[in-house]
mmCIF file of C-alpha atoms in Angstrom:
data_model
loop_
_atom_site.group_PDB
_atom_site.id
_atom_site.type_symbol
_atom_site.label_atom_id
_atom_site.label_comp_id
_atom_site.label_asym_id
_atom_site.label_seq_id
_atom_site.Cartn_x
_atom_site.Cartn_y
_atom_site.Cartn_z
ATOM 1 C CA MET B 759 21.900 -74.778 -37.357
ATOM 2 C CA GLU B 760 25.079 -76.848 -37.145
ATOM 3 C CA LYS B 761 27.939 -75.681 -39.365
ATOM 4 C CA ASN B 762 28.143 -78.989 -41.176
ATOM 5 C CA THR B 763 24.433 -78.891 -41.978
ATOM 6 C CA LEU B 764 24.705 -75.327 -43.278
ATOM 7 C CA ASN B 765 27.694 -76.300 -45.387
ATOM 8 C CA GLN B 766 25.749 -79.158 -46.966
ATOM 9 C CA LEU B 767 22.839 -76.814 -47.713
ATOM 10 C CA GLU B 768 25.215 -74.295 -49.297
ATOM 11 C CA ILE B 769 26.638 -77.012 -51.534
ATOM 12 C CA LEU B 770 23.141 -78.194 -52.498
ATOM 13 C CA ALA B 771 22.118 -74.606 -53.285
ATOM 14 C CA ALA B 772 25.194 -74.200 -55.496
ATOM 15 C CA LYS B 773 24.323 -77.409 -57.354
ATOM 16 C CA ILE B 774 20.732 -76.294 -57.871
ATOM 17 C CA ARG B 775 21.829 -72.858 -59.077
ATOM 18 C CA TYR B 776 24.373 -74.448 -61.436
ATOM 19 C CA ASP B 777 21.717 -76.784 -62.844
ATOM 20 C CA VAL B 778 19.265 -73.934 -63.471
ATOM 21 C CA LEU B 779 21.891 -71.991 -65.405
ATOM 22 C CA ASP B 780 23.116 -75.053 -67.272
ATOM 23 C CA MET B 781 19.722 -76.396 -68.313
ATOM 24 C CA LEU B 782 18.417 -73.015 -69.469
ATOM 25 C CA GLN B 783 21.603 -72.209 -71.336
ATOM 26 C CA HIS B 784 21.361 -75.609 -73.017
ATOM 27 C CA ARG B 785 17.730 -74.930 -73.939
ATOM 28 C CA GLY B 786 18.621 -71.423 -75.104
ATOM 29 C CA TYR B 787 15.901 -69.641 -73.155
ATOM 30 C CA GLY B 788 13.730 -69.937 -70.090
ATOM 31 C CA HIS B 789 12.372 -68.547 -66.835
ATOM 32 C CA LEU B 790 15.601 -67.651 -65.104
ATOM 33 C CA GLY B 791 14.981 -64.766 -62.684
ATOM 34 C CA GLY B 792 12.174 -66.274 -60.638
ATOM 35 C CA SER B 793 13.901 -69.651 -60.574
ATOM 36 C CA LEU B 794 17.127 -68.275 -59.139
ATOM 37 C CA SER B 795 15.295 -66.356 -56.411
ATOM 38 C CA LEU B 796 14.024 -69.677 -54.997
ATOM 39 C CA VAL B 797 17.316 -71.598 -54.929
ATOM 40 C CA GLU B 798 18.016 -71.188 -51.205
ATOM 41 C CA LEU B 799 14.437 -72.034 -50.289
ATOM 42 C CA MET B 800 14.549 -75.238 -52.329
ATOM 43 C CA SER B 801 17.844 -76.197 -50.709
ATOM 44 C CA VAL B 802 16.361 -75.809 -47.218
ATOM 45 C CA LEU B 803 13.165 -77.657 -48.126
ATOM 46 C CA TYR B 804 14.751 -80.644 -49.809
ATOM 47 C CA GLY B 805 18.001 -80.596 -47.860
ATOM 48 C CA LYS B 806 16.541 -80.343 -44.357
ATOM 49 C CA GLN B 807 12.871 -79.634 -43.747
ATOM 50 C CA MET B 808 10.796 -81.936 -45.908
ATOM 51 C CA LYS B 809 9.785 -85.552 -45.466
ATOM 52 C CA TYR B 810 10.044 -87.428 -48.778
ATOM 53 C CA ASP B 811 11.325 -90.593 -50.416
ATOM 54 C CA ALA B 812 12.947 -89.889 -53.779
ATOM 55 C CA LYS B 813 12.685 -93.556 -54.733
ATOM 56 C CA ASN B 814 9.003 -93.628 -53.830
ATOM 57 C CA PRO B 815 7.660 -90.197 -54.861
ATOM 58 C CA LYS B 816 4.055 -91.150 -54.034
ATOM 59 C CA TRP B 817 4.894 -92.238 -50.487
ATOM 60 C CA GLU B 818 1.861 -91.498 -48.347
ATOM 61 C CA GLY B 819 3.984 -89.998 -45.556
ATOM 62 C CA ARG B 820 5.537 -87.290 -47.715
ATOM 63 C CA ASP B 821 5.219 -83.532 -47.421
ATOM 64 C CA ARG B 822 3.906 -81.753 -50.512
ATOM 65 C CA VAL B 823 5.154 -78.794 -52.535
ATOM 66 C CA VAL B 824 2.789 -76.707 -54.630
ATOM 67 C CA LEU B 825 4.783 -74.316 -56.817
ATOM 68 C CA SER B 826 1.967 -71.947 -57.663
ATOM 69 C CA LYS B 827 4.399 -69.732 -59.597
ATOM 70 C CA GLY B 828 4.801 -72.617 -62.007
ATOM 71 C CA HIS B 829 7.086 -70.770 -64.411
ATOM 72 C CA ALA B 830 9.849 -71.373 -61.844
ATOM 73 C CA GLY B 831 9.699 -75.054 -62.711
ATOM 74 C CA PRO B 832 13.441 -75.171 -63.611
ATOM 75 C CA VAL B 833 14.503 -74.601 -59.991
ATOM 76 C CA TRP B 834 12.134 -77.329 -58.803
ATOM 77 C CA TYR B 835 13.372 -79.765 -61.432
ATOM 78 C CA SER B 836 16.961 -79.014 -60.438
ATOM 79 C CA ALA B 837 16.230 -79.691 -56.767
ATOM 80 C CA LEU B 838 14.389 -82.910 -57.577
ATOM 81 C CA ALA B 839 17.224 -84.121 -59.794
ATOM 82 C CA GLU B 840 19.877 -83.316 -57.187
ATOM 83 C CA CYS B 841 17.888 -85.225 -54.565
ATOM 84 C CA GLY B 842 17.532 -88.341 -56.693
ATOM 85 C CA PHE B 843 13.953 -88.239 -57.976
ATOM 86 C CA PHE B 844 15.205 -88.749 -61.541
ATOM 87 C CA ASP B 845 18.404 -88.751 -63.592
ATOM 88 C CA LYS B 846 20.040 -85.352 -64.014
ATOM 89 C CA GLU B 847 20.236 -85.955 -67.766
ATOM 90 C CA TRP B 848 16.508 -85.276 -67.831
ATOM 91 C CA LEU B 849 17.295 -81.605 -67.209
ATOM 92 C CA TYR B 850 18.564 -81.278 -70.759
ATOM 93 C CA THR B 851 15.168 -82.344 -72.112
ATOM 94 C CA LEU B 852 13.384 -79.277 -70.666
ATOM 95 C CA ASN B 853 10.555 -78.261 -73.026
ATOM 96 C CA ASP B 854 11.395 -80.947 -75.599
ATOM 97 C CA GLY B 855 8.513 -82.690 -77.311
ATOM 98 C CA GLY B 856 7.463 -85.604 -75.129
ATOM 99 C CA THR B 857 9.638 -84.446 -72.224
ATOM 100 C CA LYS B 858 8.905 -85.360 -68.631
ATOM 101 C CA LEU B 859 10.010 -81.814 -67.712
ATOM 102 C CA PRO B 860 7.579 -79.384 -69.368
ATOM 103 C CA SER B 861 7.909 -75.625 -69.062
ATOM 104 C CA HIS B 862 5.477 -75.626 -66.125
ATOM 105 C CA PRO B 863 5.141 -78.507 -63.635
ATOM 106 C CA ASP B 864 2.819 -81.377 -64.511
ATOM 107 C CA ARG B 865 2.014 -83.986 -61.853
ATOM 108 C CA THR B 866 1.330 -86.632 -64.517
ATOM 109 C CA LYS B 867 4.824 -86.336 -65.982
ATOM 110 C CA THR B 868 7.461 -85.550 -63.346
ATOM 111 C CA PRO B 869 8.336 -87.691 -60.309
ATOM 112 C CA GLY B 870 8.106 -85.551 -57.183
ATOM 113 C CA VAL B 871 5.577 -83.086 -58.603
ATOM 114 C CA ASP B 872 2.288 -83.421 -56.713
ATOM 115 C CA MET B 873 0.328 -80.622 -58.357
ATOM 116 C CA THR B 874 0.199 -79.237 -61.876
ATOM 117 C CA THR B 875 0.623 -75.451 -61.884
ATOM 118 C CA GLY B 876 1.317 -72.553 -64.197
ATOM 119 C CA SER B 877 -1.971 -70.704 -64.502
ATOM 120 C CA LEU B 878 -1.171 -68.115 -61.859
ATOM 121 C CA GLY B 879 -3.230 -68.122 -58.683
ATOM 122 C CA GLN B 880 -4.627 -71.619 -59.069
ATOM 123 C CA GLY B 881 -1.923 -73.266 -56.973
ATOM 124 C CA THR B 882 -3.143 -71.361 -53.930
ATOM 125 C CA SER B 883 -6.551 -73.011 -54.166
ATOM 126 C CA THR B 884 -5.249 -76.508 -54.887
ATOM 127 C CA ALA B 885 -2.782 -76.269 -51.991
ATOM 128 C CA SER B 886 -5.651 -75.241 -49.730
ATOM 129 C CA GLY B 887 -7.548 -78.327 -50.837
ATOM 130 C CA ILE B 888 -4.567 -80.617 -50.227
ATOM 131 C CA ALA B 889 -4.058 -79.122 -46.765
ATOM 132 C CA THR B 890 -7.741 -79.627 -45.957
ATOM 133 C CA ALA B 891 -7.593 -83.272 -47.044
ATOM 134 C CA LEU B 892 -4.471 -83.919 -44.964
ATOM 135 C CA LYS B 893 -6.148 -82.382 -41.893
ATOM 136 C CA LYS B 894 -9.256 -84.512 -42.360
ATOM 137 C CA LYS B 895 -7.079 -87.624 -42.634
ATOM 138 C CA GLY B 896 -5.268 -86.740 -39.420
ATOM 139 C CA SER B 897 -1.947 -86.470 -41.239
ATOM 140 C CA ASP B 898 0.938 -84.531 -39.719
ATOM 141 C CA ASN B 899 2.389 -83.697 -43.149
ATOM 142 C CA TYR B 900 2.896 -80.187 -44.472
ATOM 143 C CA VAL B 901 2.073 -78.458 -47.727
ATOM 144 C CA TYR B 902 4.607 -75.868 -48.848
ATOM 145 C CA LEU B 903 2.758 -73.384 -51.030
ATOM 146 C CA ILE B 904 5.166 -71.172 -53.006
ATOM 147 C CA VAL B 905 3.628 -68.026 -54.477
ATOM 148 C CA GLY B 906 5.163 -65.188 -56.500
ATOM 149 C CA ASP B 907 4.743 -61.543 -55.543
ATOM 150 C CA GLY B 908 3.544 -60.679 -59.043
ATOM 151 C CA GLU B 909 1.141 -63.597 -58.811
ATOM 152 C CA LEU B 910 -0.594 -61.806 -55.943
ATOM 153 C CA ASN B 911 -2.264 -59.643 -58.621
ATOM 154 C CA GLU B 912 -4.595 -62.618 -59.057
ATOM 155 C CA GLY B 913 -7.661 -62.291 -56.842
ATOM 156 C CA GLN B 914 -7.810 -66.074 -56.486
ATOM 157 C CA CYS B 915 -4.774 -65.891 -54.188
ATOM 158 C CA TRP B 916 -6.635 -63.763 -51.677
ATOM 159 C CA GLU B 917 -9.716 -65.983 -51.783
ATOM 160 C CA ALA B 918 -7.506 -68.960 -50.966
ATOM 161 C CA PHE B 919 -5.654 -67.062 -48.237
ATOM 162 C CA GLN B 920 -8.949 -66.093 -46.625
ATOM 163 C CA TYR B 921 -9.963 -69.767 -46.662
ATOM 164 C CA LEU B 922 -6.641 -70.876 -45.126
ATOM 165 C CA ALA B 923 -6.924 -68.232 -42.421
ATOM 166 C CA HIS B 924 -10.565 -68.942 -41.600
ATOM 167 C CA TYR B 925 -9.934 -72.668 -41.138
ATOM 168 C CA LYS B 926 -6.572 -72.065 -39.432
ATOM 169 C CA LEU B 927 -4.811 -74.477 -41.778
ATOM 170 C CA ASN B 928 -1.402 -74.234 -40.155
ATOM 171 C CA ASN B 929 -0.257 -77.298 -42.122
ATOM 172 C CA CYS B 930 -0.087 -75.182 -45.286
ATOM 173 C CA ILE B 931 2.998 -72.990 -45.018
ATOM 174 C CA VAL B 932 2.517 -70.122 -47.465
ATOM 175 C CA ILE B 933 5.858 -68.882 -48.807
ATOM 176 C CA ILE B 934 5.783 -65.693 -50.873
ATOM 177 C CA ASP B 935 8.736 -64.969 -53.149
ATOM 178 C CA ASP B 936 8.971 -61.190 -52.890
ATOM 179 C CA ASN B 937 11.556 -60.591 -55.620
ATOM 180 C CA LYS B 938 9.904 -57.275 -56.553
ATOM 181 C CA ARG B 939 9.613 -57.949 -60.273
ATOM 182 C CA GLN B 940 7.207 -59.685 -62.564
ATOM 183 C CA LEU B 941 6.981 -60.418 -66.278
ATOM 184 C CA ASP B 942 6.975 -56.847 -67.548
ATOM 185 C CA GLY B 943 8.483 -54.710 -64.807
ATOM 186 C CA TYR B 944 8.634 -53.917 -61.119
ATOM 187 C CA THR B 945 5.663 -54.997 -59.027
ATOM 188 C CA LYS B 946 5.421 -51.528 -57.465
ATOM 189 C CA ASP B 947 4.898 -49.995 -60.921
ATOM 190 C CA ILE B 948 2.469 -52.568 -62.305
ATOM 191 C CA MET B 949 0.249 -53.103 -59.261
ATOM 192 C CA ASN B 950 1.778 -51.784 -56.053
ATOM 193 C CA PRO B 951 1.601 -54.596 -53.456
ATOM 194 C CA PHE B 952 2.413 -52.173 -50.593
ATOM 195 C CA SER B 953 3.399 -54.258 -47.557
ATOM 196 C CA ILE B 954 2.796 -57.931 -48.307
ATOM 197 C CA SER B 955 3.537 -58.930 -44.718
ATOM 198 C CA LYS B 956 1.015 -56.441 -43.290
ATOM 199 C CA LYS B 957 -1.619 -57.650 -45.741
ATOM 200 C CA MET B 958 -1.047 -61.268 -44.756
ATOM 201 C CA GLU B 959 -1.226 -60.326 -41.076
ATOM 202 C CA ALA B 960 -4.489 -58.501 -41.746
ATOM 203 C CA PHE B 961 -5.823 -61.669 -43.367
ATOM 204 C CA GLY B 962 -5.114 -63.540 -40.149
ATOM 205 C CA PHE B 963 -1.749 -65.143 -40.826
ATOM 206 C CA TYR B 964 1.155 -65.504 -38.439
ATOM 207 C CA THR B 965 3.681 -63.845 -40.742
ATOM 208 C CA GLN B 966 7.461 -63.667 -40.820
ATOM 209 C CA THR B 967 9.726 -61.837 -43.255
ATOM 210 C CA VAL B 968 13.244 -63.135 -43.855
ATOM 211 C CA LYS B 969 16.064 -62.650 -46.335
ATOM 212 C CA GLY B 970 15.572 -65.131 -49.134
ATOM 213 C CA ASN B 971 19.287 -65.862 -49.509
ATOM 214 C CA ASP B 972 19.800 -66.634 -45.803
ATOM 215 C CA MET B 973 19.234 -70.360 -45.370
ATOM 216 C CA GLU B 974 19.578 -70.268 -41.595
ATOM 217 C CA ALA B 975 16.871 -67.598 -41.431
ATOM 218 C CA ILE B 976 14.623 -69.556 -43.804
ATOM 219 C CA ASP B 977 15.097 -72.707 -41.741
ATOM 220 C CA ASP B 978 14.354 -70.859 -38.489
ATOM 221 C CA ALA B 979 11.230 -69.300 -39.990
ATOM 222 C CA ILE B 980 9.910 -72.703 -41.085
ATOM 223 C CA ASN B 981 10.594 -74.125 -37.619
ATOM 224 C CA LYS B 982 8.696 -71.240 -36.011
ATOM 225 C CA ALA B 983 5.817 -71.661 -38.466
ATOM 226 C CA LYS B 984 5.545 -75.313 -37.487
ATOM 227 C CA GLU B 985 5.134 -74.305 -33.844
ATOM 228 C CA VAL B 986 2.018 -72.239 -34.598
ATOM 229 C CA LYS B 987 -1.152 -74.146 -33.780
ATOM 230 C CA ASP B 988 -3.963 -71.615 -33.867
ATOM 231 C CA SER B 989 -3.640 -69.733 -37.163
ATOM 232 C CA ALA B 990 -2.549 -69.928 -40.774
ATOM 233 C CA VAL B 991 1.150 -69.236 -41.363
ATOM 234 C CA CYS B 992 3.114 -67.276 -43.943
ATOM 235 C CA ILE B 993 6.772 -66.585 -44.694
ATOM 236 C CA VAL B 994 7.641 -63.649 -46.941
ATOM 237 C CA LEU B 995 11.003 -64.139 -48.626
ATOM 238 C CA ASP B 996 12.823 -60.877 -49.329
ATOM 239 C CA THR B 997 14.609 -61.977 -52.500
ATOM 240 C CA ILE B 998 16.284 -60.600 -55.617
ATOM 241 C CA LYS B 999 15.146 -61.744 -59.033
ATOM 242 C CA GLY B 1000 18.140 -63.538 -60.548
ATOM 243 C CA GLN B 1001 19.473 -64.123 -57.034
ATOM 244 C CA GLY B 1002 23.026 -65.375 -56.604
ATOM 245 C CA VAL B 1003 24.347 -64.282 -60.002
ATOM 246 C CA PRO B 1004 25.156 -60.533 -60.041
ATOM 247 C CA TYR B 1005 24.936 -60.284 -63.823
ATOM 248 C CA PHE B 1006 21.356 -61.549 -63.815
ATOM 249 C CA GLU B 1007 20.406 -59.660 -60.663
ATOM 250 C CA GLN B 1008 21.261 -56.434 -62.501
ATOM 251 C CA MET B 1009 19.525 -57.411 -65.752
ATOM 252 C CA PHE B 1010 16.210 -55.569 -65.946
ATOM 253 C CA SER B 1011 14.357 -58.043 -68.166
ATOM 254 C CA ASN B 1012 15.391 -61.212 -66.351
ATOM 255 C CA HIS B 1013 12.001 -62.887 -66.029
ATOM 256 C CA SER B 1014 12.559 -65.018 -69.115
ATOM 257 C CA VAL B 1015 16.025 -64.872 -70.652
ATOM 258 C CA LYS B 1016 17.393 -65.780 -74.074
ATOM 259 C CA PHE B 1017 20.964 -67.036 -74.272
ATOM 260 C CA ASN B 1018 21.501 -65.572 -77.713
ATOM 261 C CA ASN B 1019 24.679 -63.483 -77.571
ATOM 262 C CA ASP B 1020 28.316 -63.757 -76.525
ATOM 263 C CA GLU B 1021 27.972 -61.533 -73.461
ATOM 264 C CA ILE B 1022 25.203 -63.507 -71.783
ATOM 265 C CA ASN B 1023 26.858 -66.838 -72.521
ATOM 266 C CA THR B 1024 30.232 -65.621 -71.253
ATOM 267 C CA GLN B 1025 28.677 -64.333 -68.027
ATOM 268 C CA THR B 1026 26.731 -67.561 -67.586
ATOM 269 C CA ASN B 1027 29.833 -69.680 -68.130
ATOM 270 C CA GLN B 1028 31.762 -67.631 -65.581
ATOM 271 C CA ALA B 1029 28.993 -68.040 -63.005
ATOM 272 C CA LYS B 1030 28.880 -71.791 -63.641
ATOM 273 C CA GLU B 1031 32.659 -72.055 -63.225
ATOM 274 C CA GLN B 1032 32.502 -70.234 -59.882
ATOM 275 C CA LEU B 1033 29.708 -72.512 -58.678
ATOM 276 C CA LEU B 1034 31.607 -75.632 -59.722
ATOM 277 C CA GLU B 1035 34.699 -74.394 -57.901
ATOM 278 C CA PHE B 1036 32.631 -73.872 -54.753
ATOM 279 C CA ILE B 1037 31.070 -77.340 -55.079
ATOM 280 C CA ASN B 1038 34.339 -79.113 -55.818
ATOM 281 C CA LYS B 1039 36.146 -77.633 -52.827
ATOM 282 C CA GLY B 1040 33.361 -78.749 -50.527
ATOM 283 C CA GLY B 1041 31.752 -75.412 -49.796
ATOM 284 C CA SER B 1042 33.058 -72.478 -47.796
ATOM 285 C CA THR B 1043 31.738 -72.905 -44.244
ATOM 286 C CA ASN B 1044 34.474 -73.634 -41.747
ATOM 287 C CA VAL B 1045 33.398 -77.057 -40.427
#
């Protein structure tokens, strides 16, 4: 990846991370941990890999995103706002009555959202259906299916994966956010996933595992996935819940956070200041 491209992705990631913190702090609560762990992925998707037209969200030639872990809606909304799908002021209406940005994505409300999600597991099946339809139409577009590691407790995920593998739907890139935590604890304590990559390989997927905060590695993995023609494809992101903000990375209960005390608001404000400084100086990569 060229240095200038990486620099632009780093700036976009900082803007997305800032927006997630800002909108949730403004709301006073929200799904923080699993949103922050997807920031770098969203930057690569919307900053480099995806085909889309922000001014024409229903453009037939677009790639699709299915955020099966729909509680991470805030990171998706932030990416969409930064890329011009709607005014950034909408972010401050998160969860308001009549908002176009509900807690979980709704395709009837938000420009750029192609599939309603939130009931865990169901996005895997709908993404499989979208990928099938695109194949039958002869489209060269991709579906990016984003799944949480805790979400893999749902048997529906494995039914959908078996379907994708059987029909070799290489146009559906399965991306698993392995941040090692879910709503009420560590995944290994609640339902040990063992090796997610080995399980996906056993299901018939060409599988790669990359660091979820390394945008060059994410970009390379997507490029390699797009070269695969004879099997389903999967990328396992090795992430940290609360990624990119040490205070939240170290917070045990960071799935859904309440901004209800001086400490958390002070730490959030400090993180936002650091991100703004990074953005305003044009990033850090030597270009």
